[in-house]
Amino acid sequence: LSHYRKVAKQVIDKVTFSGFISSQRIYLSDEMADLNANSQAIIEENMLQYYKFLADKGDRNSQIGLANLYLSGARGIEQNVFLAYHYYLTAATAGSGTALAFLGKMYLDGTPATPADPATAFQYFSKAADKGNTLGYSGLGHMYYTGRGTEQNFSKAFKYFNLAAEQGSPEGQVYLGTMYYHGWGVAQNLPAALKLFHLASQSGNVVAYYNLGQMHAMGLGVARSCSTAVEFYKNVAERGVWSTMLMDAYLAYQNGLYDQSVVQYLFMAELGYETAQTNAAYILDRGQLIYLSKNSINQRAFLLWKHSAEQGNGFSRVRVGDYHYYGIGTPVNYEEAAANYKTATELQRNPQAMFNLGYMHEKGIGIKQDLHLAKRFYDMALEVSSDAALPVTLALVKLTILFTLEKLQHGEWWRLEFMESTFGSFWDIYIITAIGALICALLHFRRQHR
C-alpha cells in the first residue's frame, strides 16, 4: 500500500486542471476484434488529412477534434500545442463554447503557445460558461476555488462545480467531491464525496482514482479496505510518464515489429501493468514469434493470462479457462476451465464465459449435466451481448430438440401439458400452420412437375 501510494502521489503532483493524463491503455485483442466501441486506435494519415480538410472548410467538430489530439498528443499524433491553439482559436472565433473553454485551460496550465495567464484563462472560461459549456463551468469553478485570476470564493466555486457536475463533467464531480470531503464552502459530507469521486473515476479522472484510494486506505466515508485502496493507487501509478513504453510497444506491433513489441510488453508486464500482461499474452497466443518453441510460448502465455486475470480482466479470465479446457500450456482440466468461466461470468459478466458454461452444462463436461442451467447461461449471454444472438439461437434450438427427445423417451409426448410447455398455449395453431405450409409446398411441387 505505502509503495503504490508514494508513486501515485508523484503522479498526482504533475496533474493539471483537467485531471487527465495522456496514458492510453490499448488492448490488442480489442483492436483486432474491433470489440472496443471507444477504441483508441492510431489515426491513419489519410484520415488525419480528411479531418484537416473538414477543419479548413469550417467544420467546428473537426477543428475541436484535431485541437484535442494535438493538445494531448493522442492516438499516434505528435503533440503540437501551436496547432492545438490554432484550431481552438478558429473554432472559438466561430462561437464554440467548447473551444473557448479549452483555450482557458491552455492559458491556465501554460503551454509554449499560451504562456500561463490566469486572467486570460478566467476570461475564456467566463465566455464559455455564458454559453452553458460544461468545461467552462468547471474552469470557472476552479478559478474561484484556487483564487487564480480572480478572488477566491468557495461559494461561487461550489455553484459552478455543481453546474458542471450536473452535466456529467468529471472535473466538476471531482472538485465538488473535494469540497464535500473537506467541508469547504459546504457542510462536510463524506458519502457525497465518495459518490462524486466514483462518478468521476468512470470517466478516467486520475484525481478521482487517487481520492478514492485515500478514502479506502483511511476508512473515510467507507469501510477501510487496503486491497481496494491498492487497486486505486495502482491505477494512478500506472499513468505516470514511465507508461509511455506502452504506446511504444503498440506502435512497434502496428509496424509488424512483433519481437520488439513483445519485449517491451514483457518488461512492462513484469512491472505489473495489466495491459502489458494481456498484450504480451495475446502476441504469444497468436504465434507471431519464431525464436521460441511452441510449448514454451504456450506456457509463458498461460502465466501472463493468469496474471492479467488476477487483476480483473474478464477477457484474460476466459482465456485461462480456454487454456485449461484445451490443455494449452497446462494439462487439460475441465473443472478449472469451468471455475474460470464462472468467475468471469460472476465478476465481469463476460458473454463468452456464459456461453461456454452453457455448453459445458449441456454436455456435462467438467460439471454436472443440466439442460436447464445450460439454457439459463445461454439466455444470460444473449442478454449481455447482442453479438451472441446467432450462436445462442442455434444452441437454444439444439436444446429444444434435446428437451423434446428427453420427454419422448419418457412417454410424455401425448400429454397436453407437454405440448403446452414445449410449444406454448397456441401449439395447436402452430401445428395447423405447419401442416398448411406443408400442403402448400406439396401442391407447388406437383405443379412444377406436371
Coordinates of N, CA and C in Angstrom, one line a residue, residues 148-241:
R148 N -7.0 31.9 -8.5 CA -6.1 32.3 -9.6 C -6.9 33.0 -10.6
G149 N -6.4 34.2 -10.9 CA -7.1 35.0 -11.9 C -8.3 35.8 -11.4
T150 N -8.7 35.5 -10.2 CA -9.8 36.2 -9.5 C -9.7 36.0 -8.0
E151 N -10.6 36.6 -7.3 CA -10.6 36.5 -5.8 C -11.2 35.1 -5.4
Q152 N -10.5 34.4 -4.5 CA -11.0 33.1 -4.0 C -12.4 33.3 -3.4
N153 N -13.3 32.4 -3.9 CA -14.7 32.4 -3.4 C -15.3 31.0 -3.5
F154 N -15.3 30.3 -2.3 CA -15.8 28.9 -2.3 C -17.3 28.8 -2.7
S155 N -18.1 29.8 -2.3 CA -19.5 29.8 -2.7 C -19.7 29.7 -4.2
K156 N -19.0 30.6 -4.9 CA -19.1 30.6 -6.3 C -18.5 29.4 -6.9
A157 N -17.4 28.9 -6.3 CA -16.7 27.7 -6.8 C -17.7 26.5 -6.7
F158 N -18.4 26.4 -5.6 CA -19.4 25.3 -5.4 C -20.5 25.4 -6.4
K159 N -20.9 26.7 -6.7 CA -22.0 26.9 -7.6 C -21.6 26.4 -9.0
Y160 N -20.4 26.7 -9.5 CA -20.1 26.3 -10.9 C -19.7 24.9 -10.9
F161 N -19.0 24.3 -9.9 CA -18.7 22.9 -9.9 C -20.0 22.1 -9.9
N162 N -21.0 22.6 -9.2 CA -22.3 21.9 -9.1 C -23.0 21.9 -10.5
L163 N -22.9 23.0 -11.2 CA -23.5 23.1 -12.5 C -22.8 22.1 -13.5
A164 N -21.4 22.1 -13.4 CA -20.7 21.2 -14.2 C -21.0 19.7 -13.9
A165 N -21.0 19.4 -12.6 CA -21.3 18.0 -12.2 C -22.7 17.5 -12.7
E166 N -23.6 18.4 -12.6 CA -25.0 18.1 -13.1 C -25.0 17.7 -14.6
Q167 N -24.1 18.2 -15.3 CA -24.0 17.9 -16.8 C -23.0 16.8 -17.0
G168 N -22.5 16.1 -15.9 CA -21.7 14.9 -16.1 C -20.2 15.2 -16.3
S169 N -19.8 16.4 -15.9 CA -18.3 16.8 -16.0 C -17.5 16.1 -14.9
P170 N -16.5 15.3 -15.3 CA -15.7 14.6 -14.3 C -14.9 15.6 -13.5
E171 N -14.5 16.7 -14.1 CA -13.7 17.8 -13.4 C -14.6 18.4 -12.3
G172 N -15.9 18.7 -12.7 CA -16.8 19.3 -11.8 C -17.1 18.3 -10.6
Q173 N -17.3 17.0 -11.0 CA -17.5 16.0 -10.0 C -16.4 15.8 -9.0
V174 N -15.2 15.9 -9.5 CA -14.0 15.7 -8.6 C -13.9 16.9 -7.6
Y175 N -14.0 18.1 -8.2 CA -13.8 19.3 -7.3 C -15.0 19.5 -6.4
L176 N -16.2 19.1 -6.8 CA -17.3 19.2 -5.9 C -17.2 18.2 -4.8
G177 N -16.7 17.0 -5.2 CA -16.4 15.9 -4.2 C -15.4 16.4 -3.2
T178 N -14.3 17.1 -3.7 CA -13.3 17.6 -2.8 C -13.8 18.6 -1.8
M179 N -14.8 19.4 -2.2 CA -15.4 20.4 -1.3 C -16.2 19.7 -0.3
Y180 N -16.9 18.7 -0.7 CA -17.7 17.9 0.3 C -16.7 17.2 1.3
Y181 N -15.6 16.7 0.7 CA -14.7 15.9 1.5 C -14.1 16.8 2.6
H182 N -13.7 18.0 2.3 CA -13.0 18.9 3.3 C -14.0 19.8 4.0
G183 N -15.2 19.9 3.5 CA -16.2 20.8 4.1 C -15.9 22.3 3.7
W184 N -15.4 22.5 2.5 CA -15.0 23.9 2.1 C -16.2 24.5 1.4
G185 N -16.8 25.5 1.9 CA -17.9 26.2 1.3 C -19.2 25.4 1.4
V186 N -19.2 24.3 2.1 CA -20.4 23.5 2.3 C -20.1 22.6 3.5
A187 N -21.2 22.0 4.1 CA -21.0 21.1 5.2 C -20.3 19.8 4.7
Q188 N -19.4 19.3 5.5 CA -18.7 18.1 5.2 C -19.7 17.0 5.0
N189 N -19.5 16.2 3.9 CA -20.4 15.1 3.6 C -19.5 14.0 2.9
L190 N -19.0 13.1 3.6 CA -18.1 12.1 3.0 C -18.8 11.1 2.1
P191 N -20.0 10.7 2.4 CA -20.7 9.8 1.4 C -20.9 10.5 0.1
A192 N -21.3 11.8 0.1 CA -21.5 12.6 -1.1 C -20.2 12.7 -1.9
A193 N -19.1 12.9 -1.1 CA -17.8 13.0 -1.8 C -17.4 11.7 -2.5
L194 N -17.6 10.6 -1.7 CA -17.3 9.2 -2.3 C -18.1 9.0 -3.6
K195 N -19.4 9.3 -3.6 CA -20.2 9.1 -4.7 C -19.7 9.9 -5.9
L196 N -19.4 11.2 -5.7 CA -18.9 12.0 -6.8 C -17.5 11.5 -7.3
F197 N -16.7 11.1 -6.4 CA -15.4 10.5 -6.9 C -15.6 9.3 -7.7
H198 N -16.5 8.4 -7.4 CA -16.8 7.2 -8.1 C -17.3 7.6 -9.5
L199 N -18.2 8.6 -9.6 CA -18.7 9.1 -10.9 C -17.6 9.6 -11.8
A200 N -16.7 10.4 -11.2 CA -15.6 10.9 -12.0 C -14.6 9.9 -12.4
S201 N -14.4 8.8 -11.6 CA -13.5 7.8 -11.9 C -14.0 7.0 -13.2
Q202 N -15.3 6.9 -13.4 CA -15.8 6.2 -14.5 C -15.4 6.9 -15.8
S203 N -15.0 8.1 -15.8 CA -14.6 8.9 -17.0 C -13.1 8.9 -17.1
G204 N -12.4 8.2 -16.2 CA -10.9 8.0 -16.2 C -10.2 9.2 -15.5
N205 N -10.8 9.9 -14.7 CA -10.2 11.1 -14.0 C -9.2 10.5 -13.0
V206 N -7.9 10.8 -13.1 CA -6.9 10.2 -12.3 C -7.0 10.8 -10.9
V207 N -7.4 12.0 -10.7 CA -7.5 12.6 -9.3 C -8.6 11.8 -8.6
A208 N -9.7 11.5 -9.3 CA -10.7 10.7 -8.6 C -10.2 9.3 -8.1
Y209 N -9.4 8.7 -8.9 CA -8.8 7.4 -8.5 C -8.0 7.6 -7.2
Y210 N -7.2 8.6 -7.2 CA -6.3 8.9 -6.1 C -7.2 9.2 -4.8
N211 N -8.2 10.0 -5.0 CA -9.0 10.3 -3.8 C -9.8 9.1 -3.3
L212 N -10.2 8.2 -4.2 CA -10.9 7.0 -3.8 C -9.9 6.1 -3.0
G213 N -8.6 6.1 -3.5 CA -7.6 5.3 -2.8 C -7.4 5.8 -1.4
Q214 N -7.4 7.2 -1.2 CA -7.2 7.8 0.1 C -8.3 7.4 1.0
M215 N -9.6 7.5 0.5 CA -10.7 7.3 1.4 C -10.8 5.8 1.8
H216 N -10.5 4.9 0.9 CA -10.5 3.5 1.3 C -9.3 3.1 2.2
A217 N -8.2 3.8 2.0 CA -7.0 3.5 2.8 C -7.2 3.9 4.2
M218 N -7.9 5.0 4.4 CA -8.1 5.6 5.8 C -9.5 5.3 6.3
G219 N -10.3 4.7 5.5 CA -11.7 4.3 6.0 C -12.5 5.6 6.2
L220 N -12.5 6.5 5.3 CA -13.2 7.8 5.4 C -14.5 7.7 4.5
G221 N -15.6 7.6 5.2 CA -16.9 7.6 4.4 C -17.2 6.2 3.8
V222 N -16.3 5.2 4.1 CA -16.4 3.9 3.6 C -15.6 3.0 4.5
A223 N -15.9 1.7 4.5 CA -15.2 0.7 5.3 C -13.7 0.6 4.8
R224 N -12.8 0.6 5.7 CA -11.4 0.6 5.4 C -11.1 -0.7 4.6
S225 N -10.4 -0.5 3.5 CA -10.0 -1.7 2.7 C -8.7 -1.4 2.0
C226 N -7.6 -2.1 2.5 CA -6.3 -1.8 1.9 C -6.2 -2.4 0.5
S227 N -6.9 -3.5 0.2 CA -6.8 -4.1 -1.1 C -7.5 -3.2 -2.1
T228 N -8.6 -2.6 -1.8 CA -9.3 -1.7 -2.7 C -8.5 -0.4 -2.9
A229 N -7.9 0.1 -1.8 CA -7.0 1.3 -1.9 C -5.9 1.0 -2.8
V230 N -5.3 -0.2 -2.7 CA -4.1 -0.5 -3.6 C -4.5 -0.5 -5.0
E231 N -5.7 -1.0 -5.3 CA -6.2 -1.0 -6.7 C -6.3 0.4 -7.3
F232 N -6.8 1.3 -6.5 CA -6.9 2.7 -6.9 C -5.6 3.3 -7.1
Y233 N -4.7 3.1 -6.1 CA -3.3 3.7 -6.2 C -2.6 3.1 -7.4
K234 N -2.7 1.8 -7.6 CA -2.1 1.2 -8.7 C -2.5 1.8 -10.1
N235 N -3.8 2.1 -10.1 CA -4.4 2.7 -11.4 C -3.7 4.0 -11.6
V236 N -3.5 4.8 -10.6 CA -2.9 6.1 -10.7 C -1.4 5.9 -11.0
A237 N -0.7 5.1 -10.3 CA 0.7 4.9 -10.5 C 1.0 4.5 -12.0
E238 N 0.1 3.7 -12.6 CA 0.4 3.2 -13.9 C 0.2 4.3 -15.0
R239 N -0.2 5.5 -14.6 CA -0.4 6.5 -15.6 C 0.7 7.6 -15.5
G240 N 1.8 7.2 -14.9 CA 2.9 8.1 -14.9 C 3.6 8.2 -16.2
V241 N 4.6 9.1 -16.3 CA 5.3 9.3 -17.6 C 6.0 8.0 -18.1

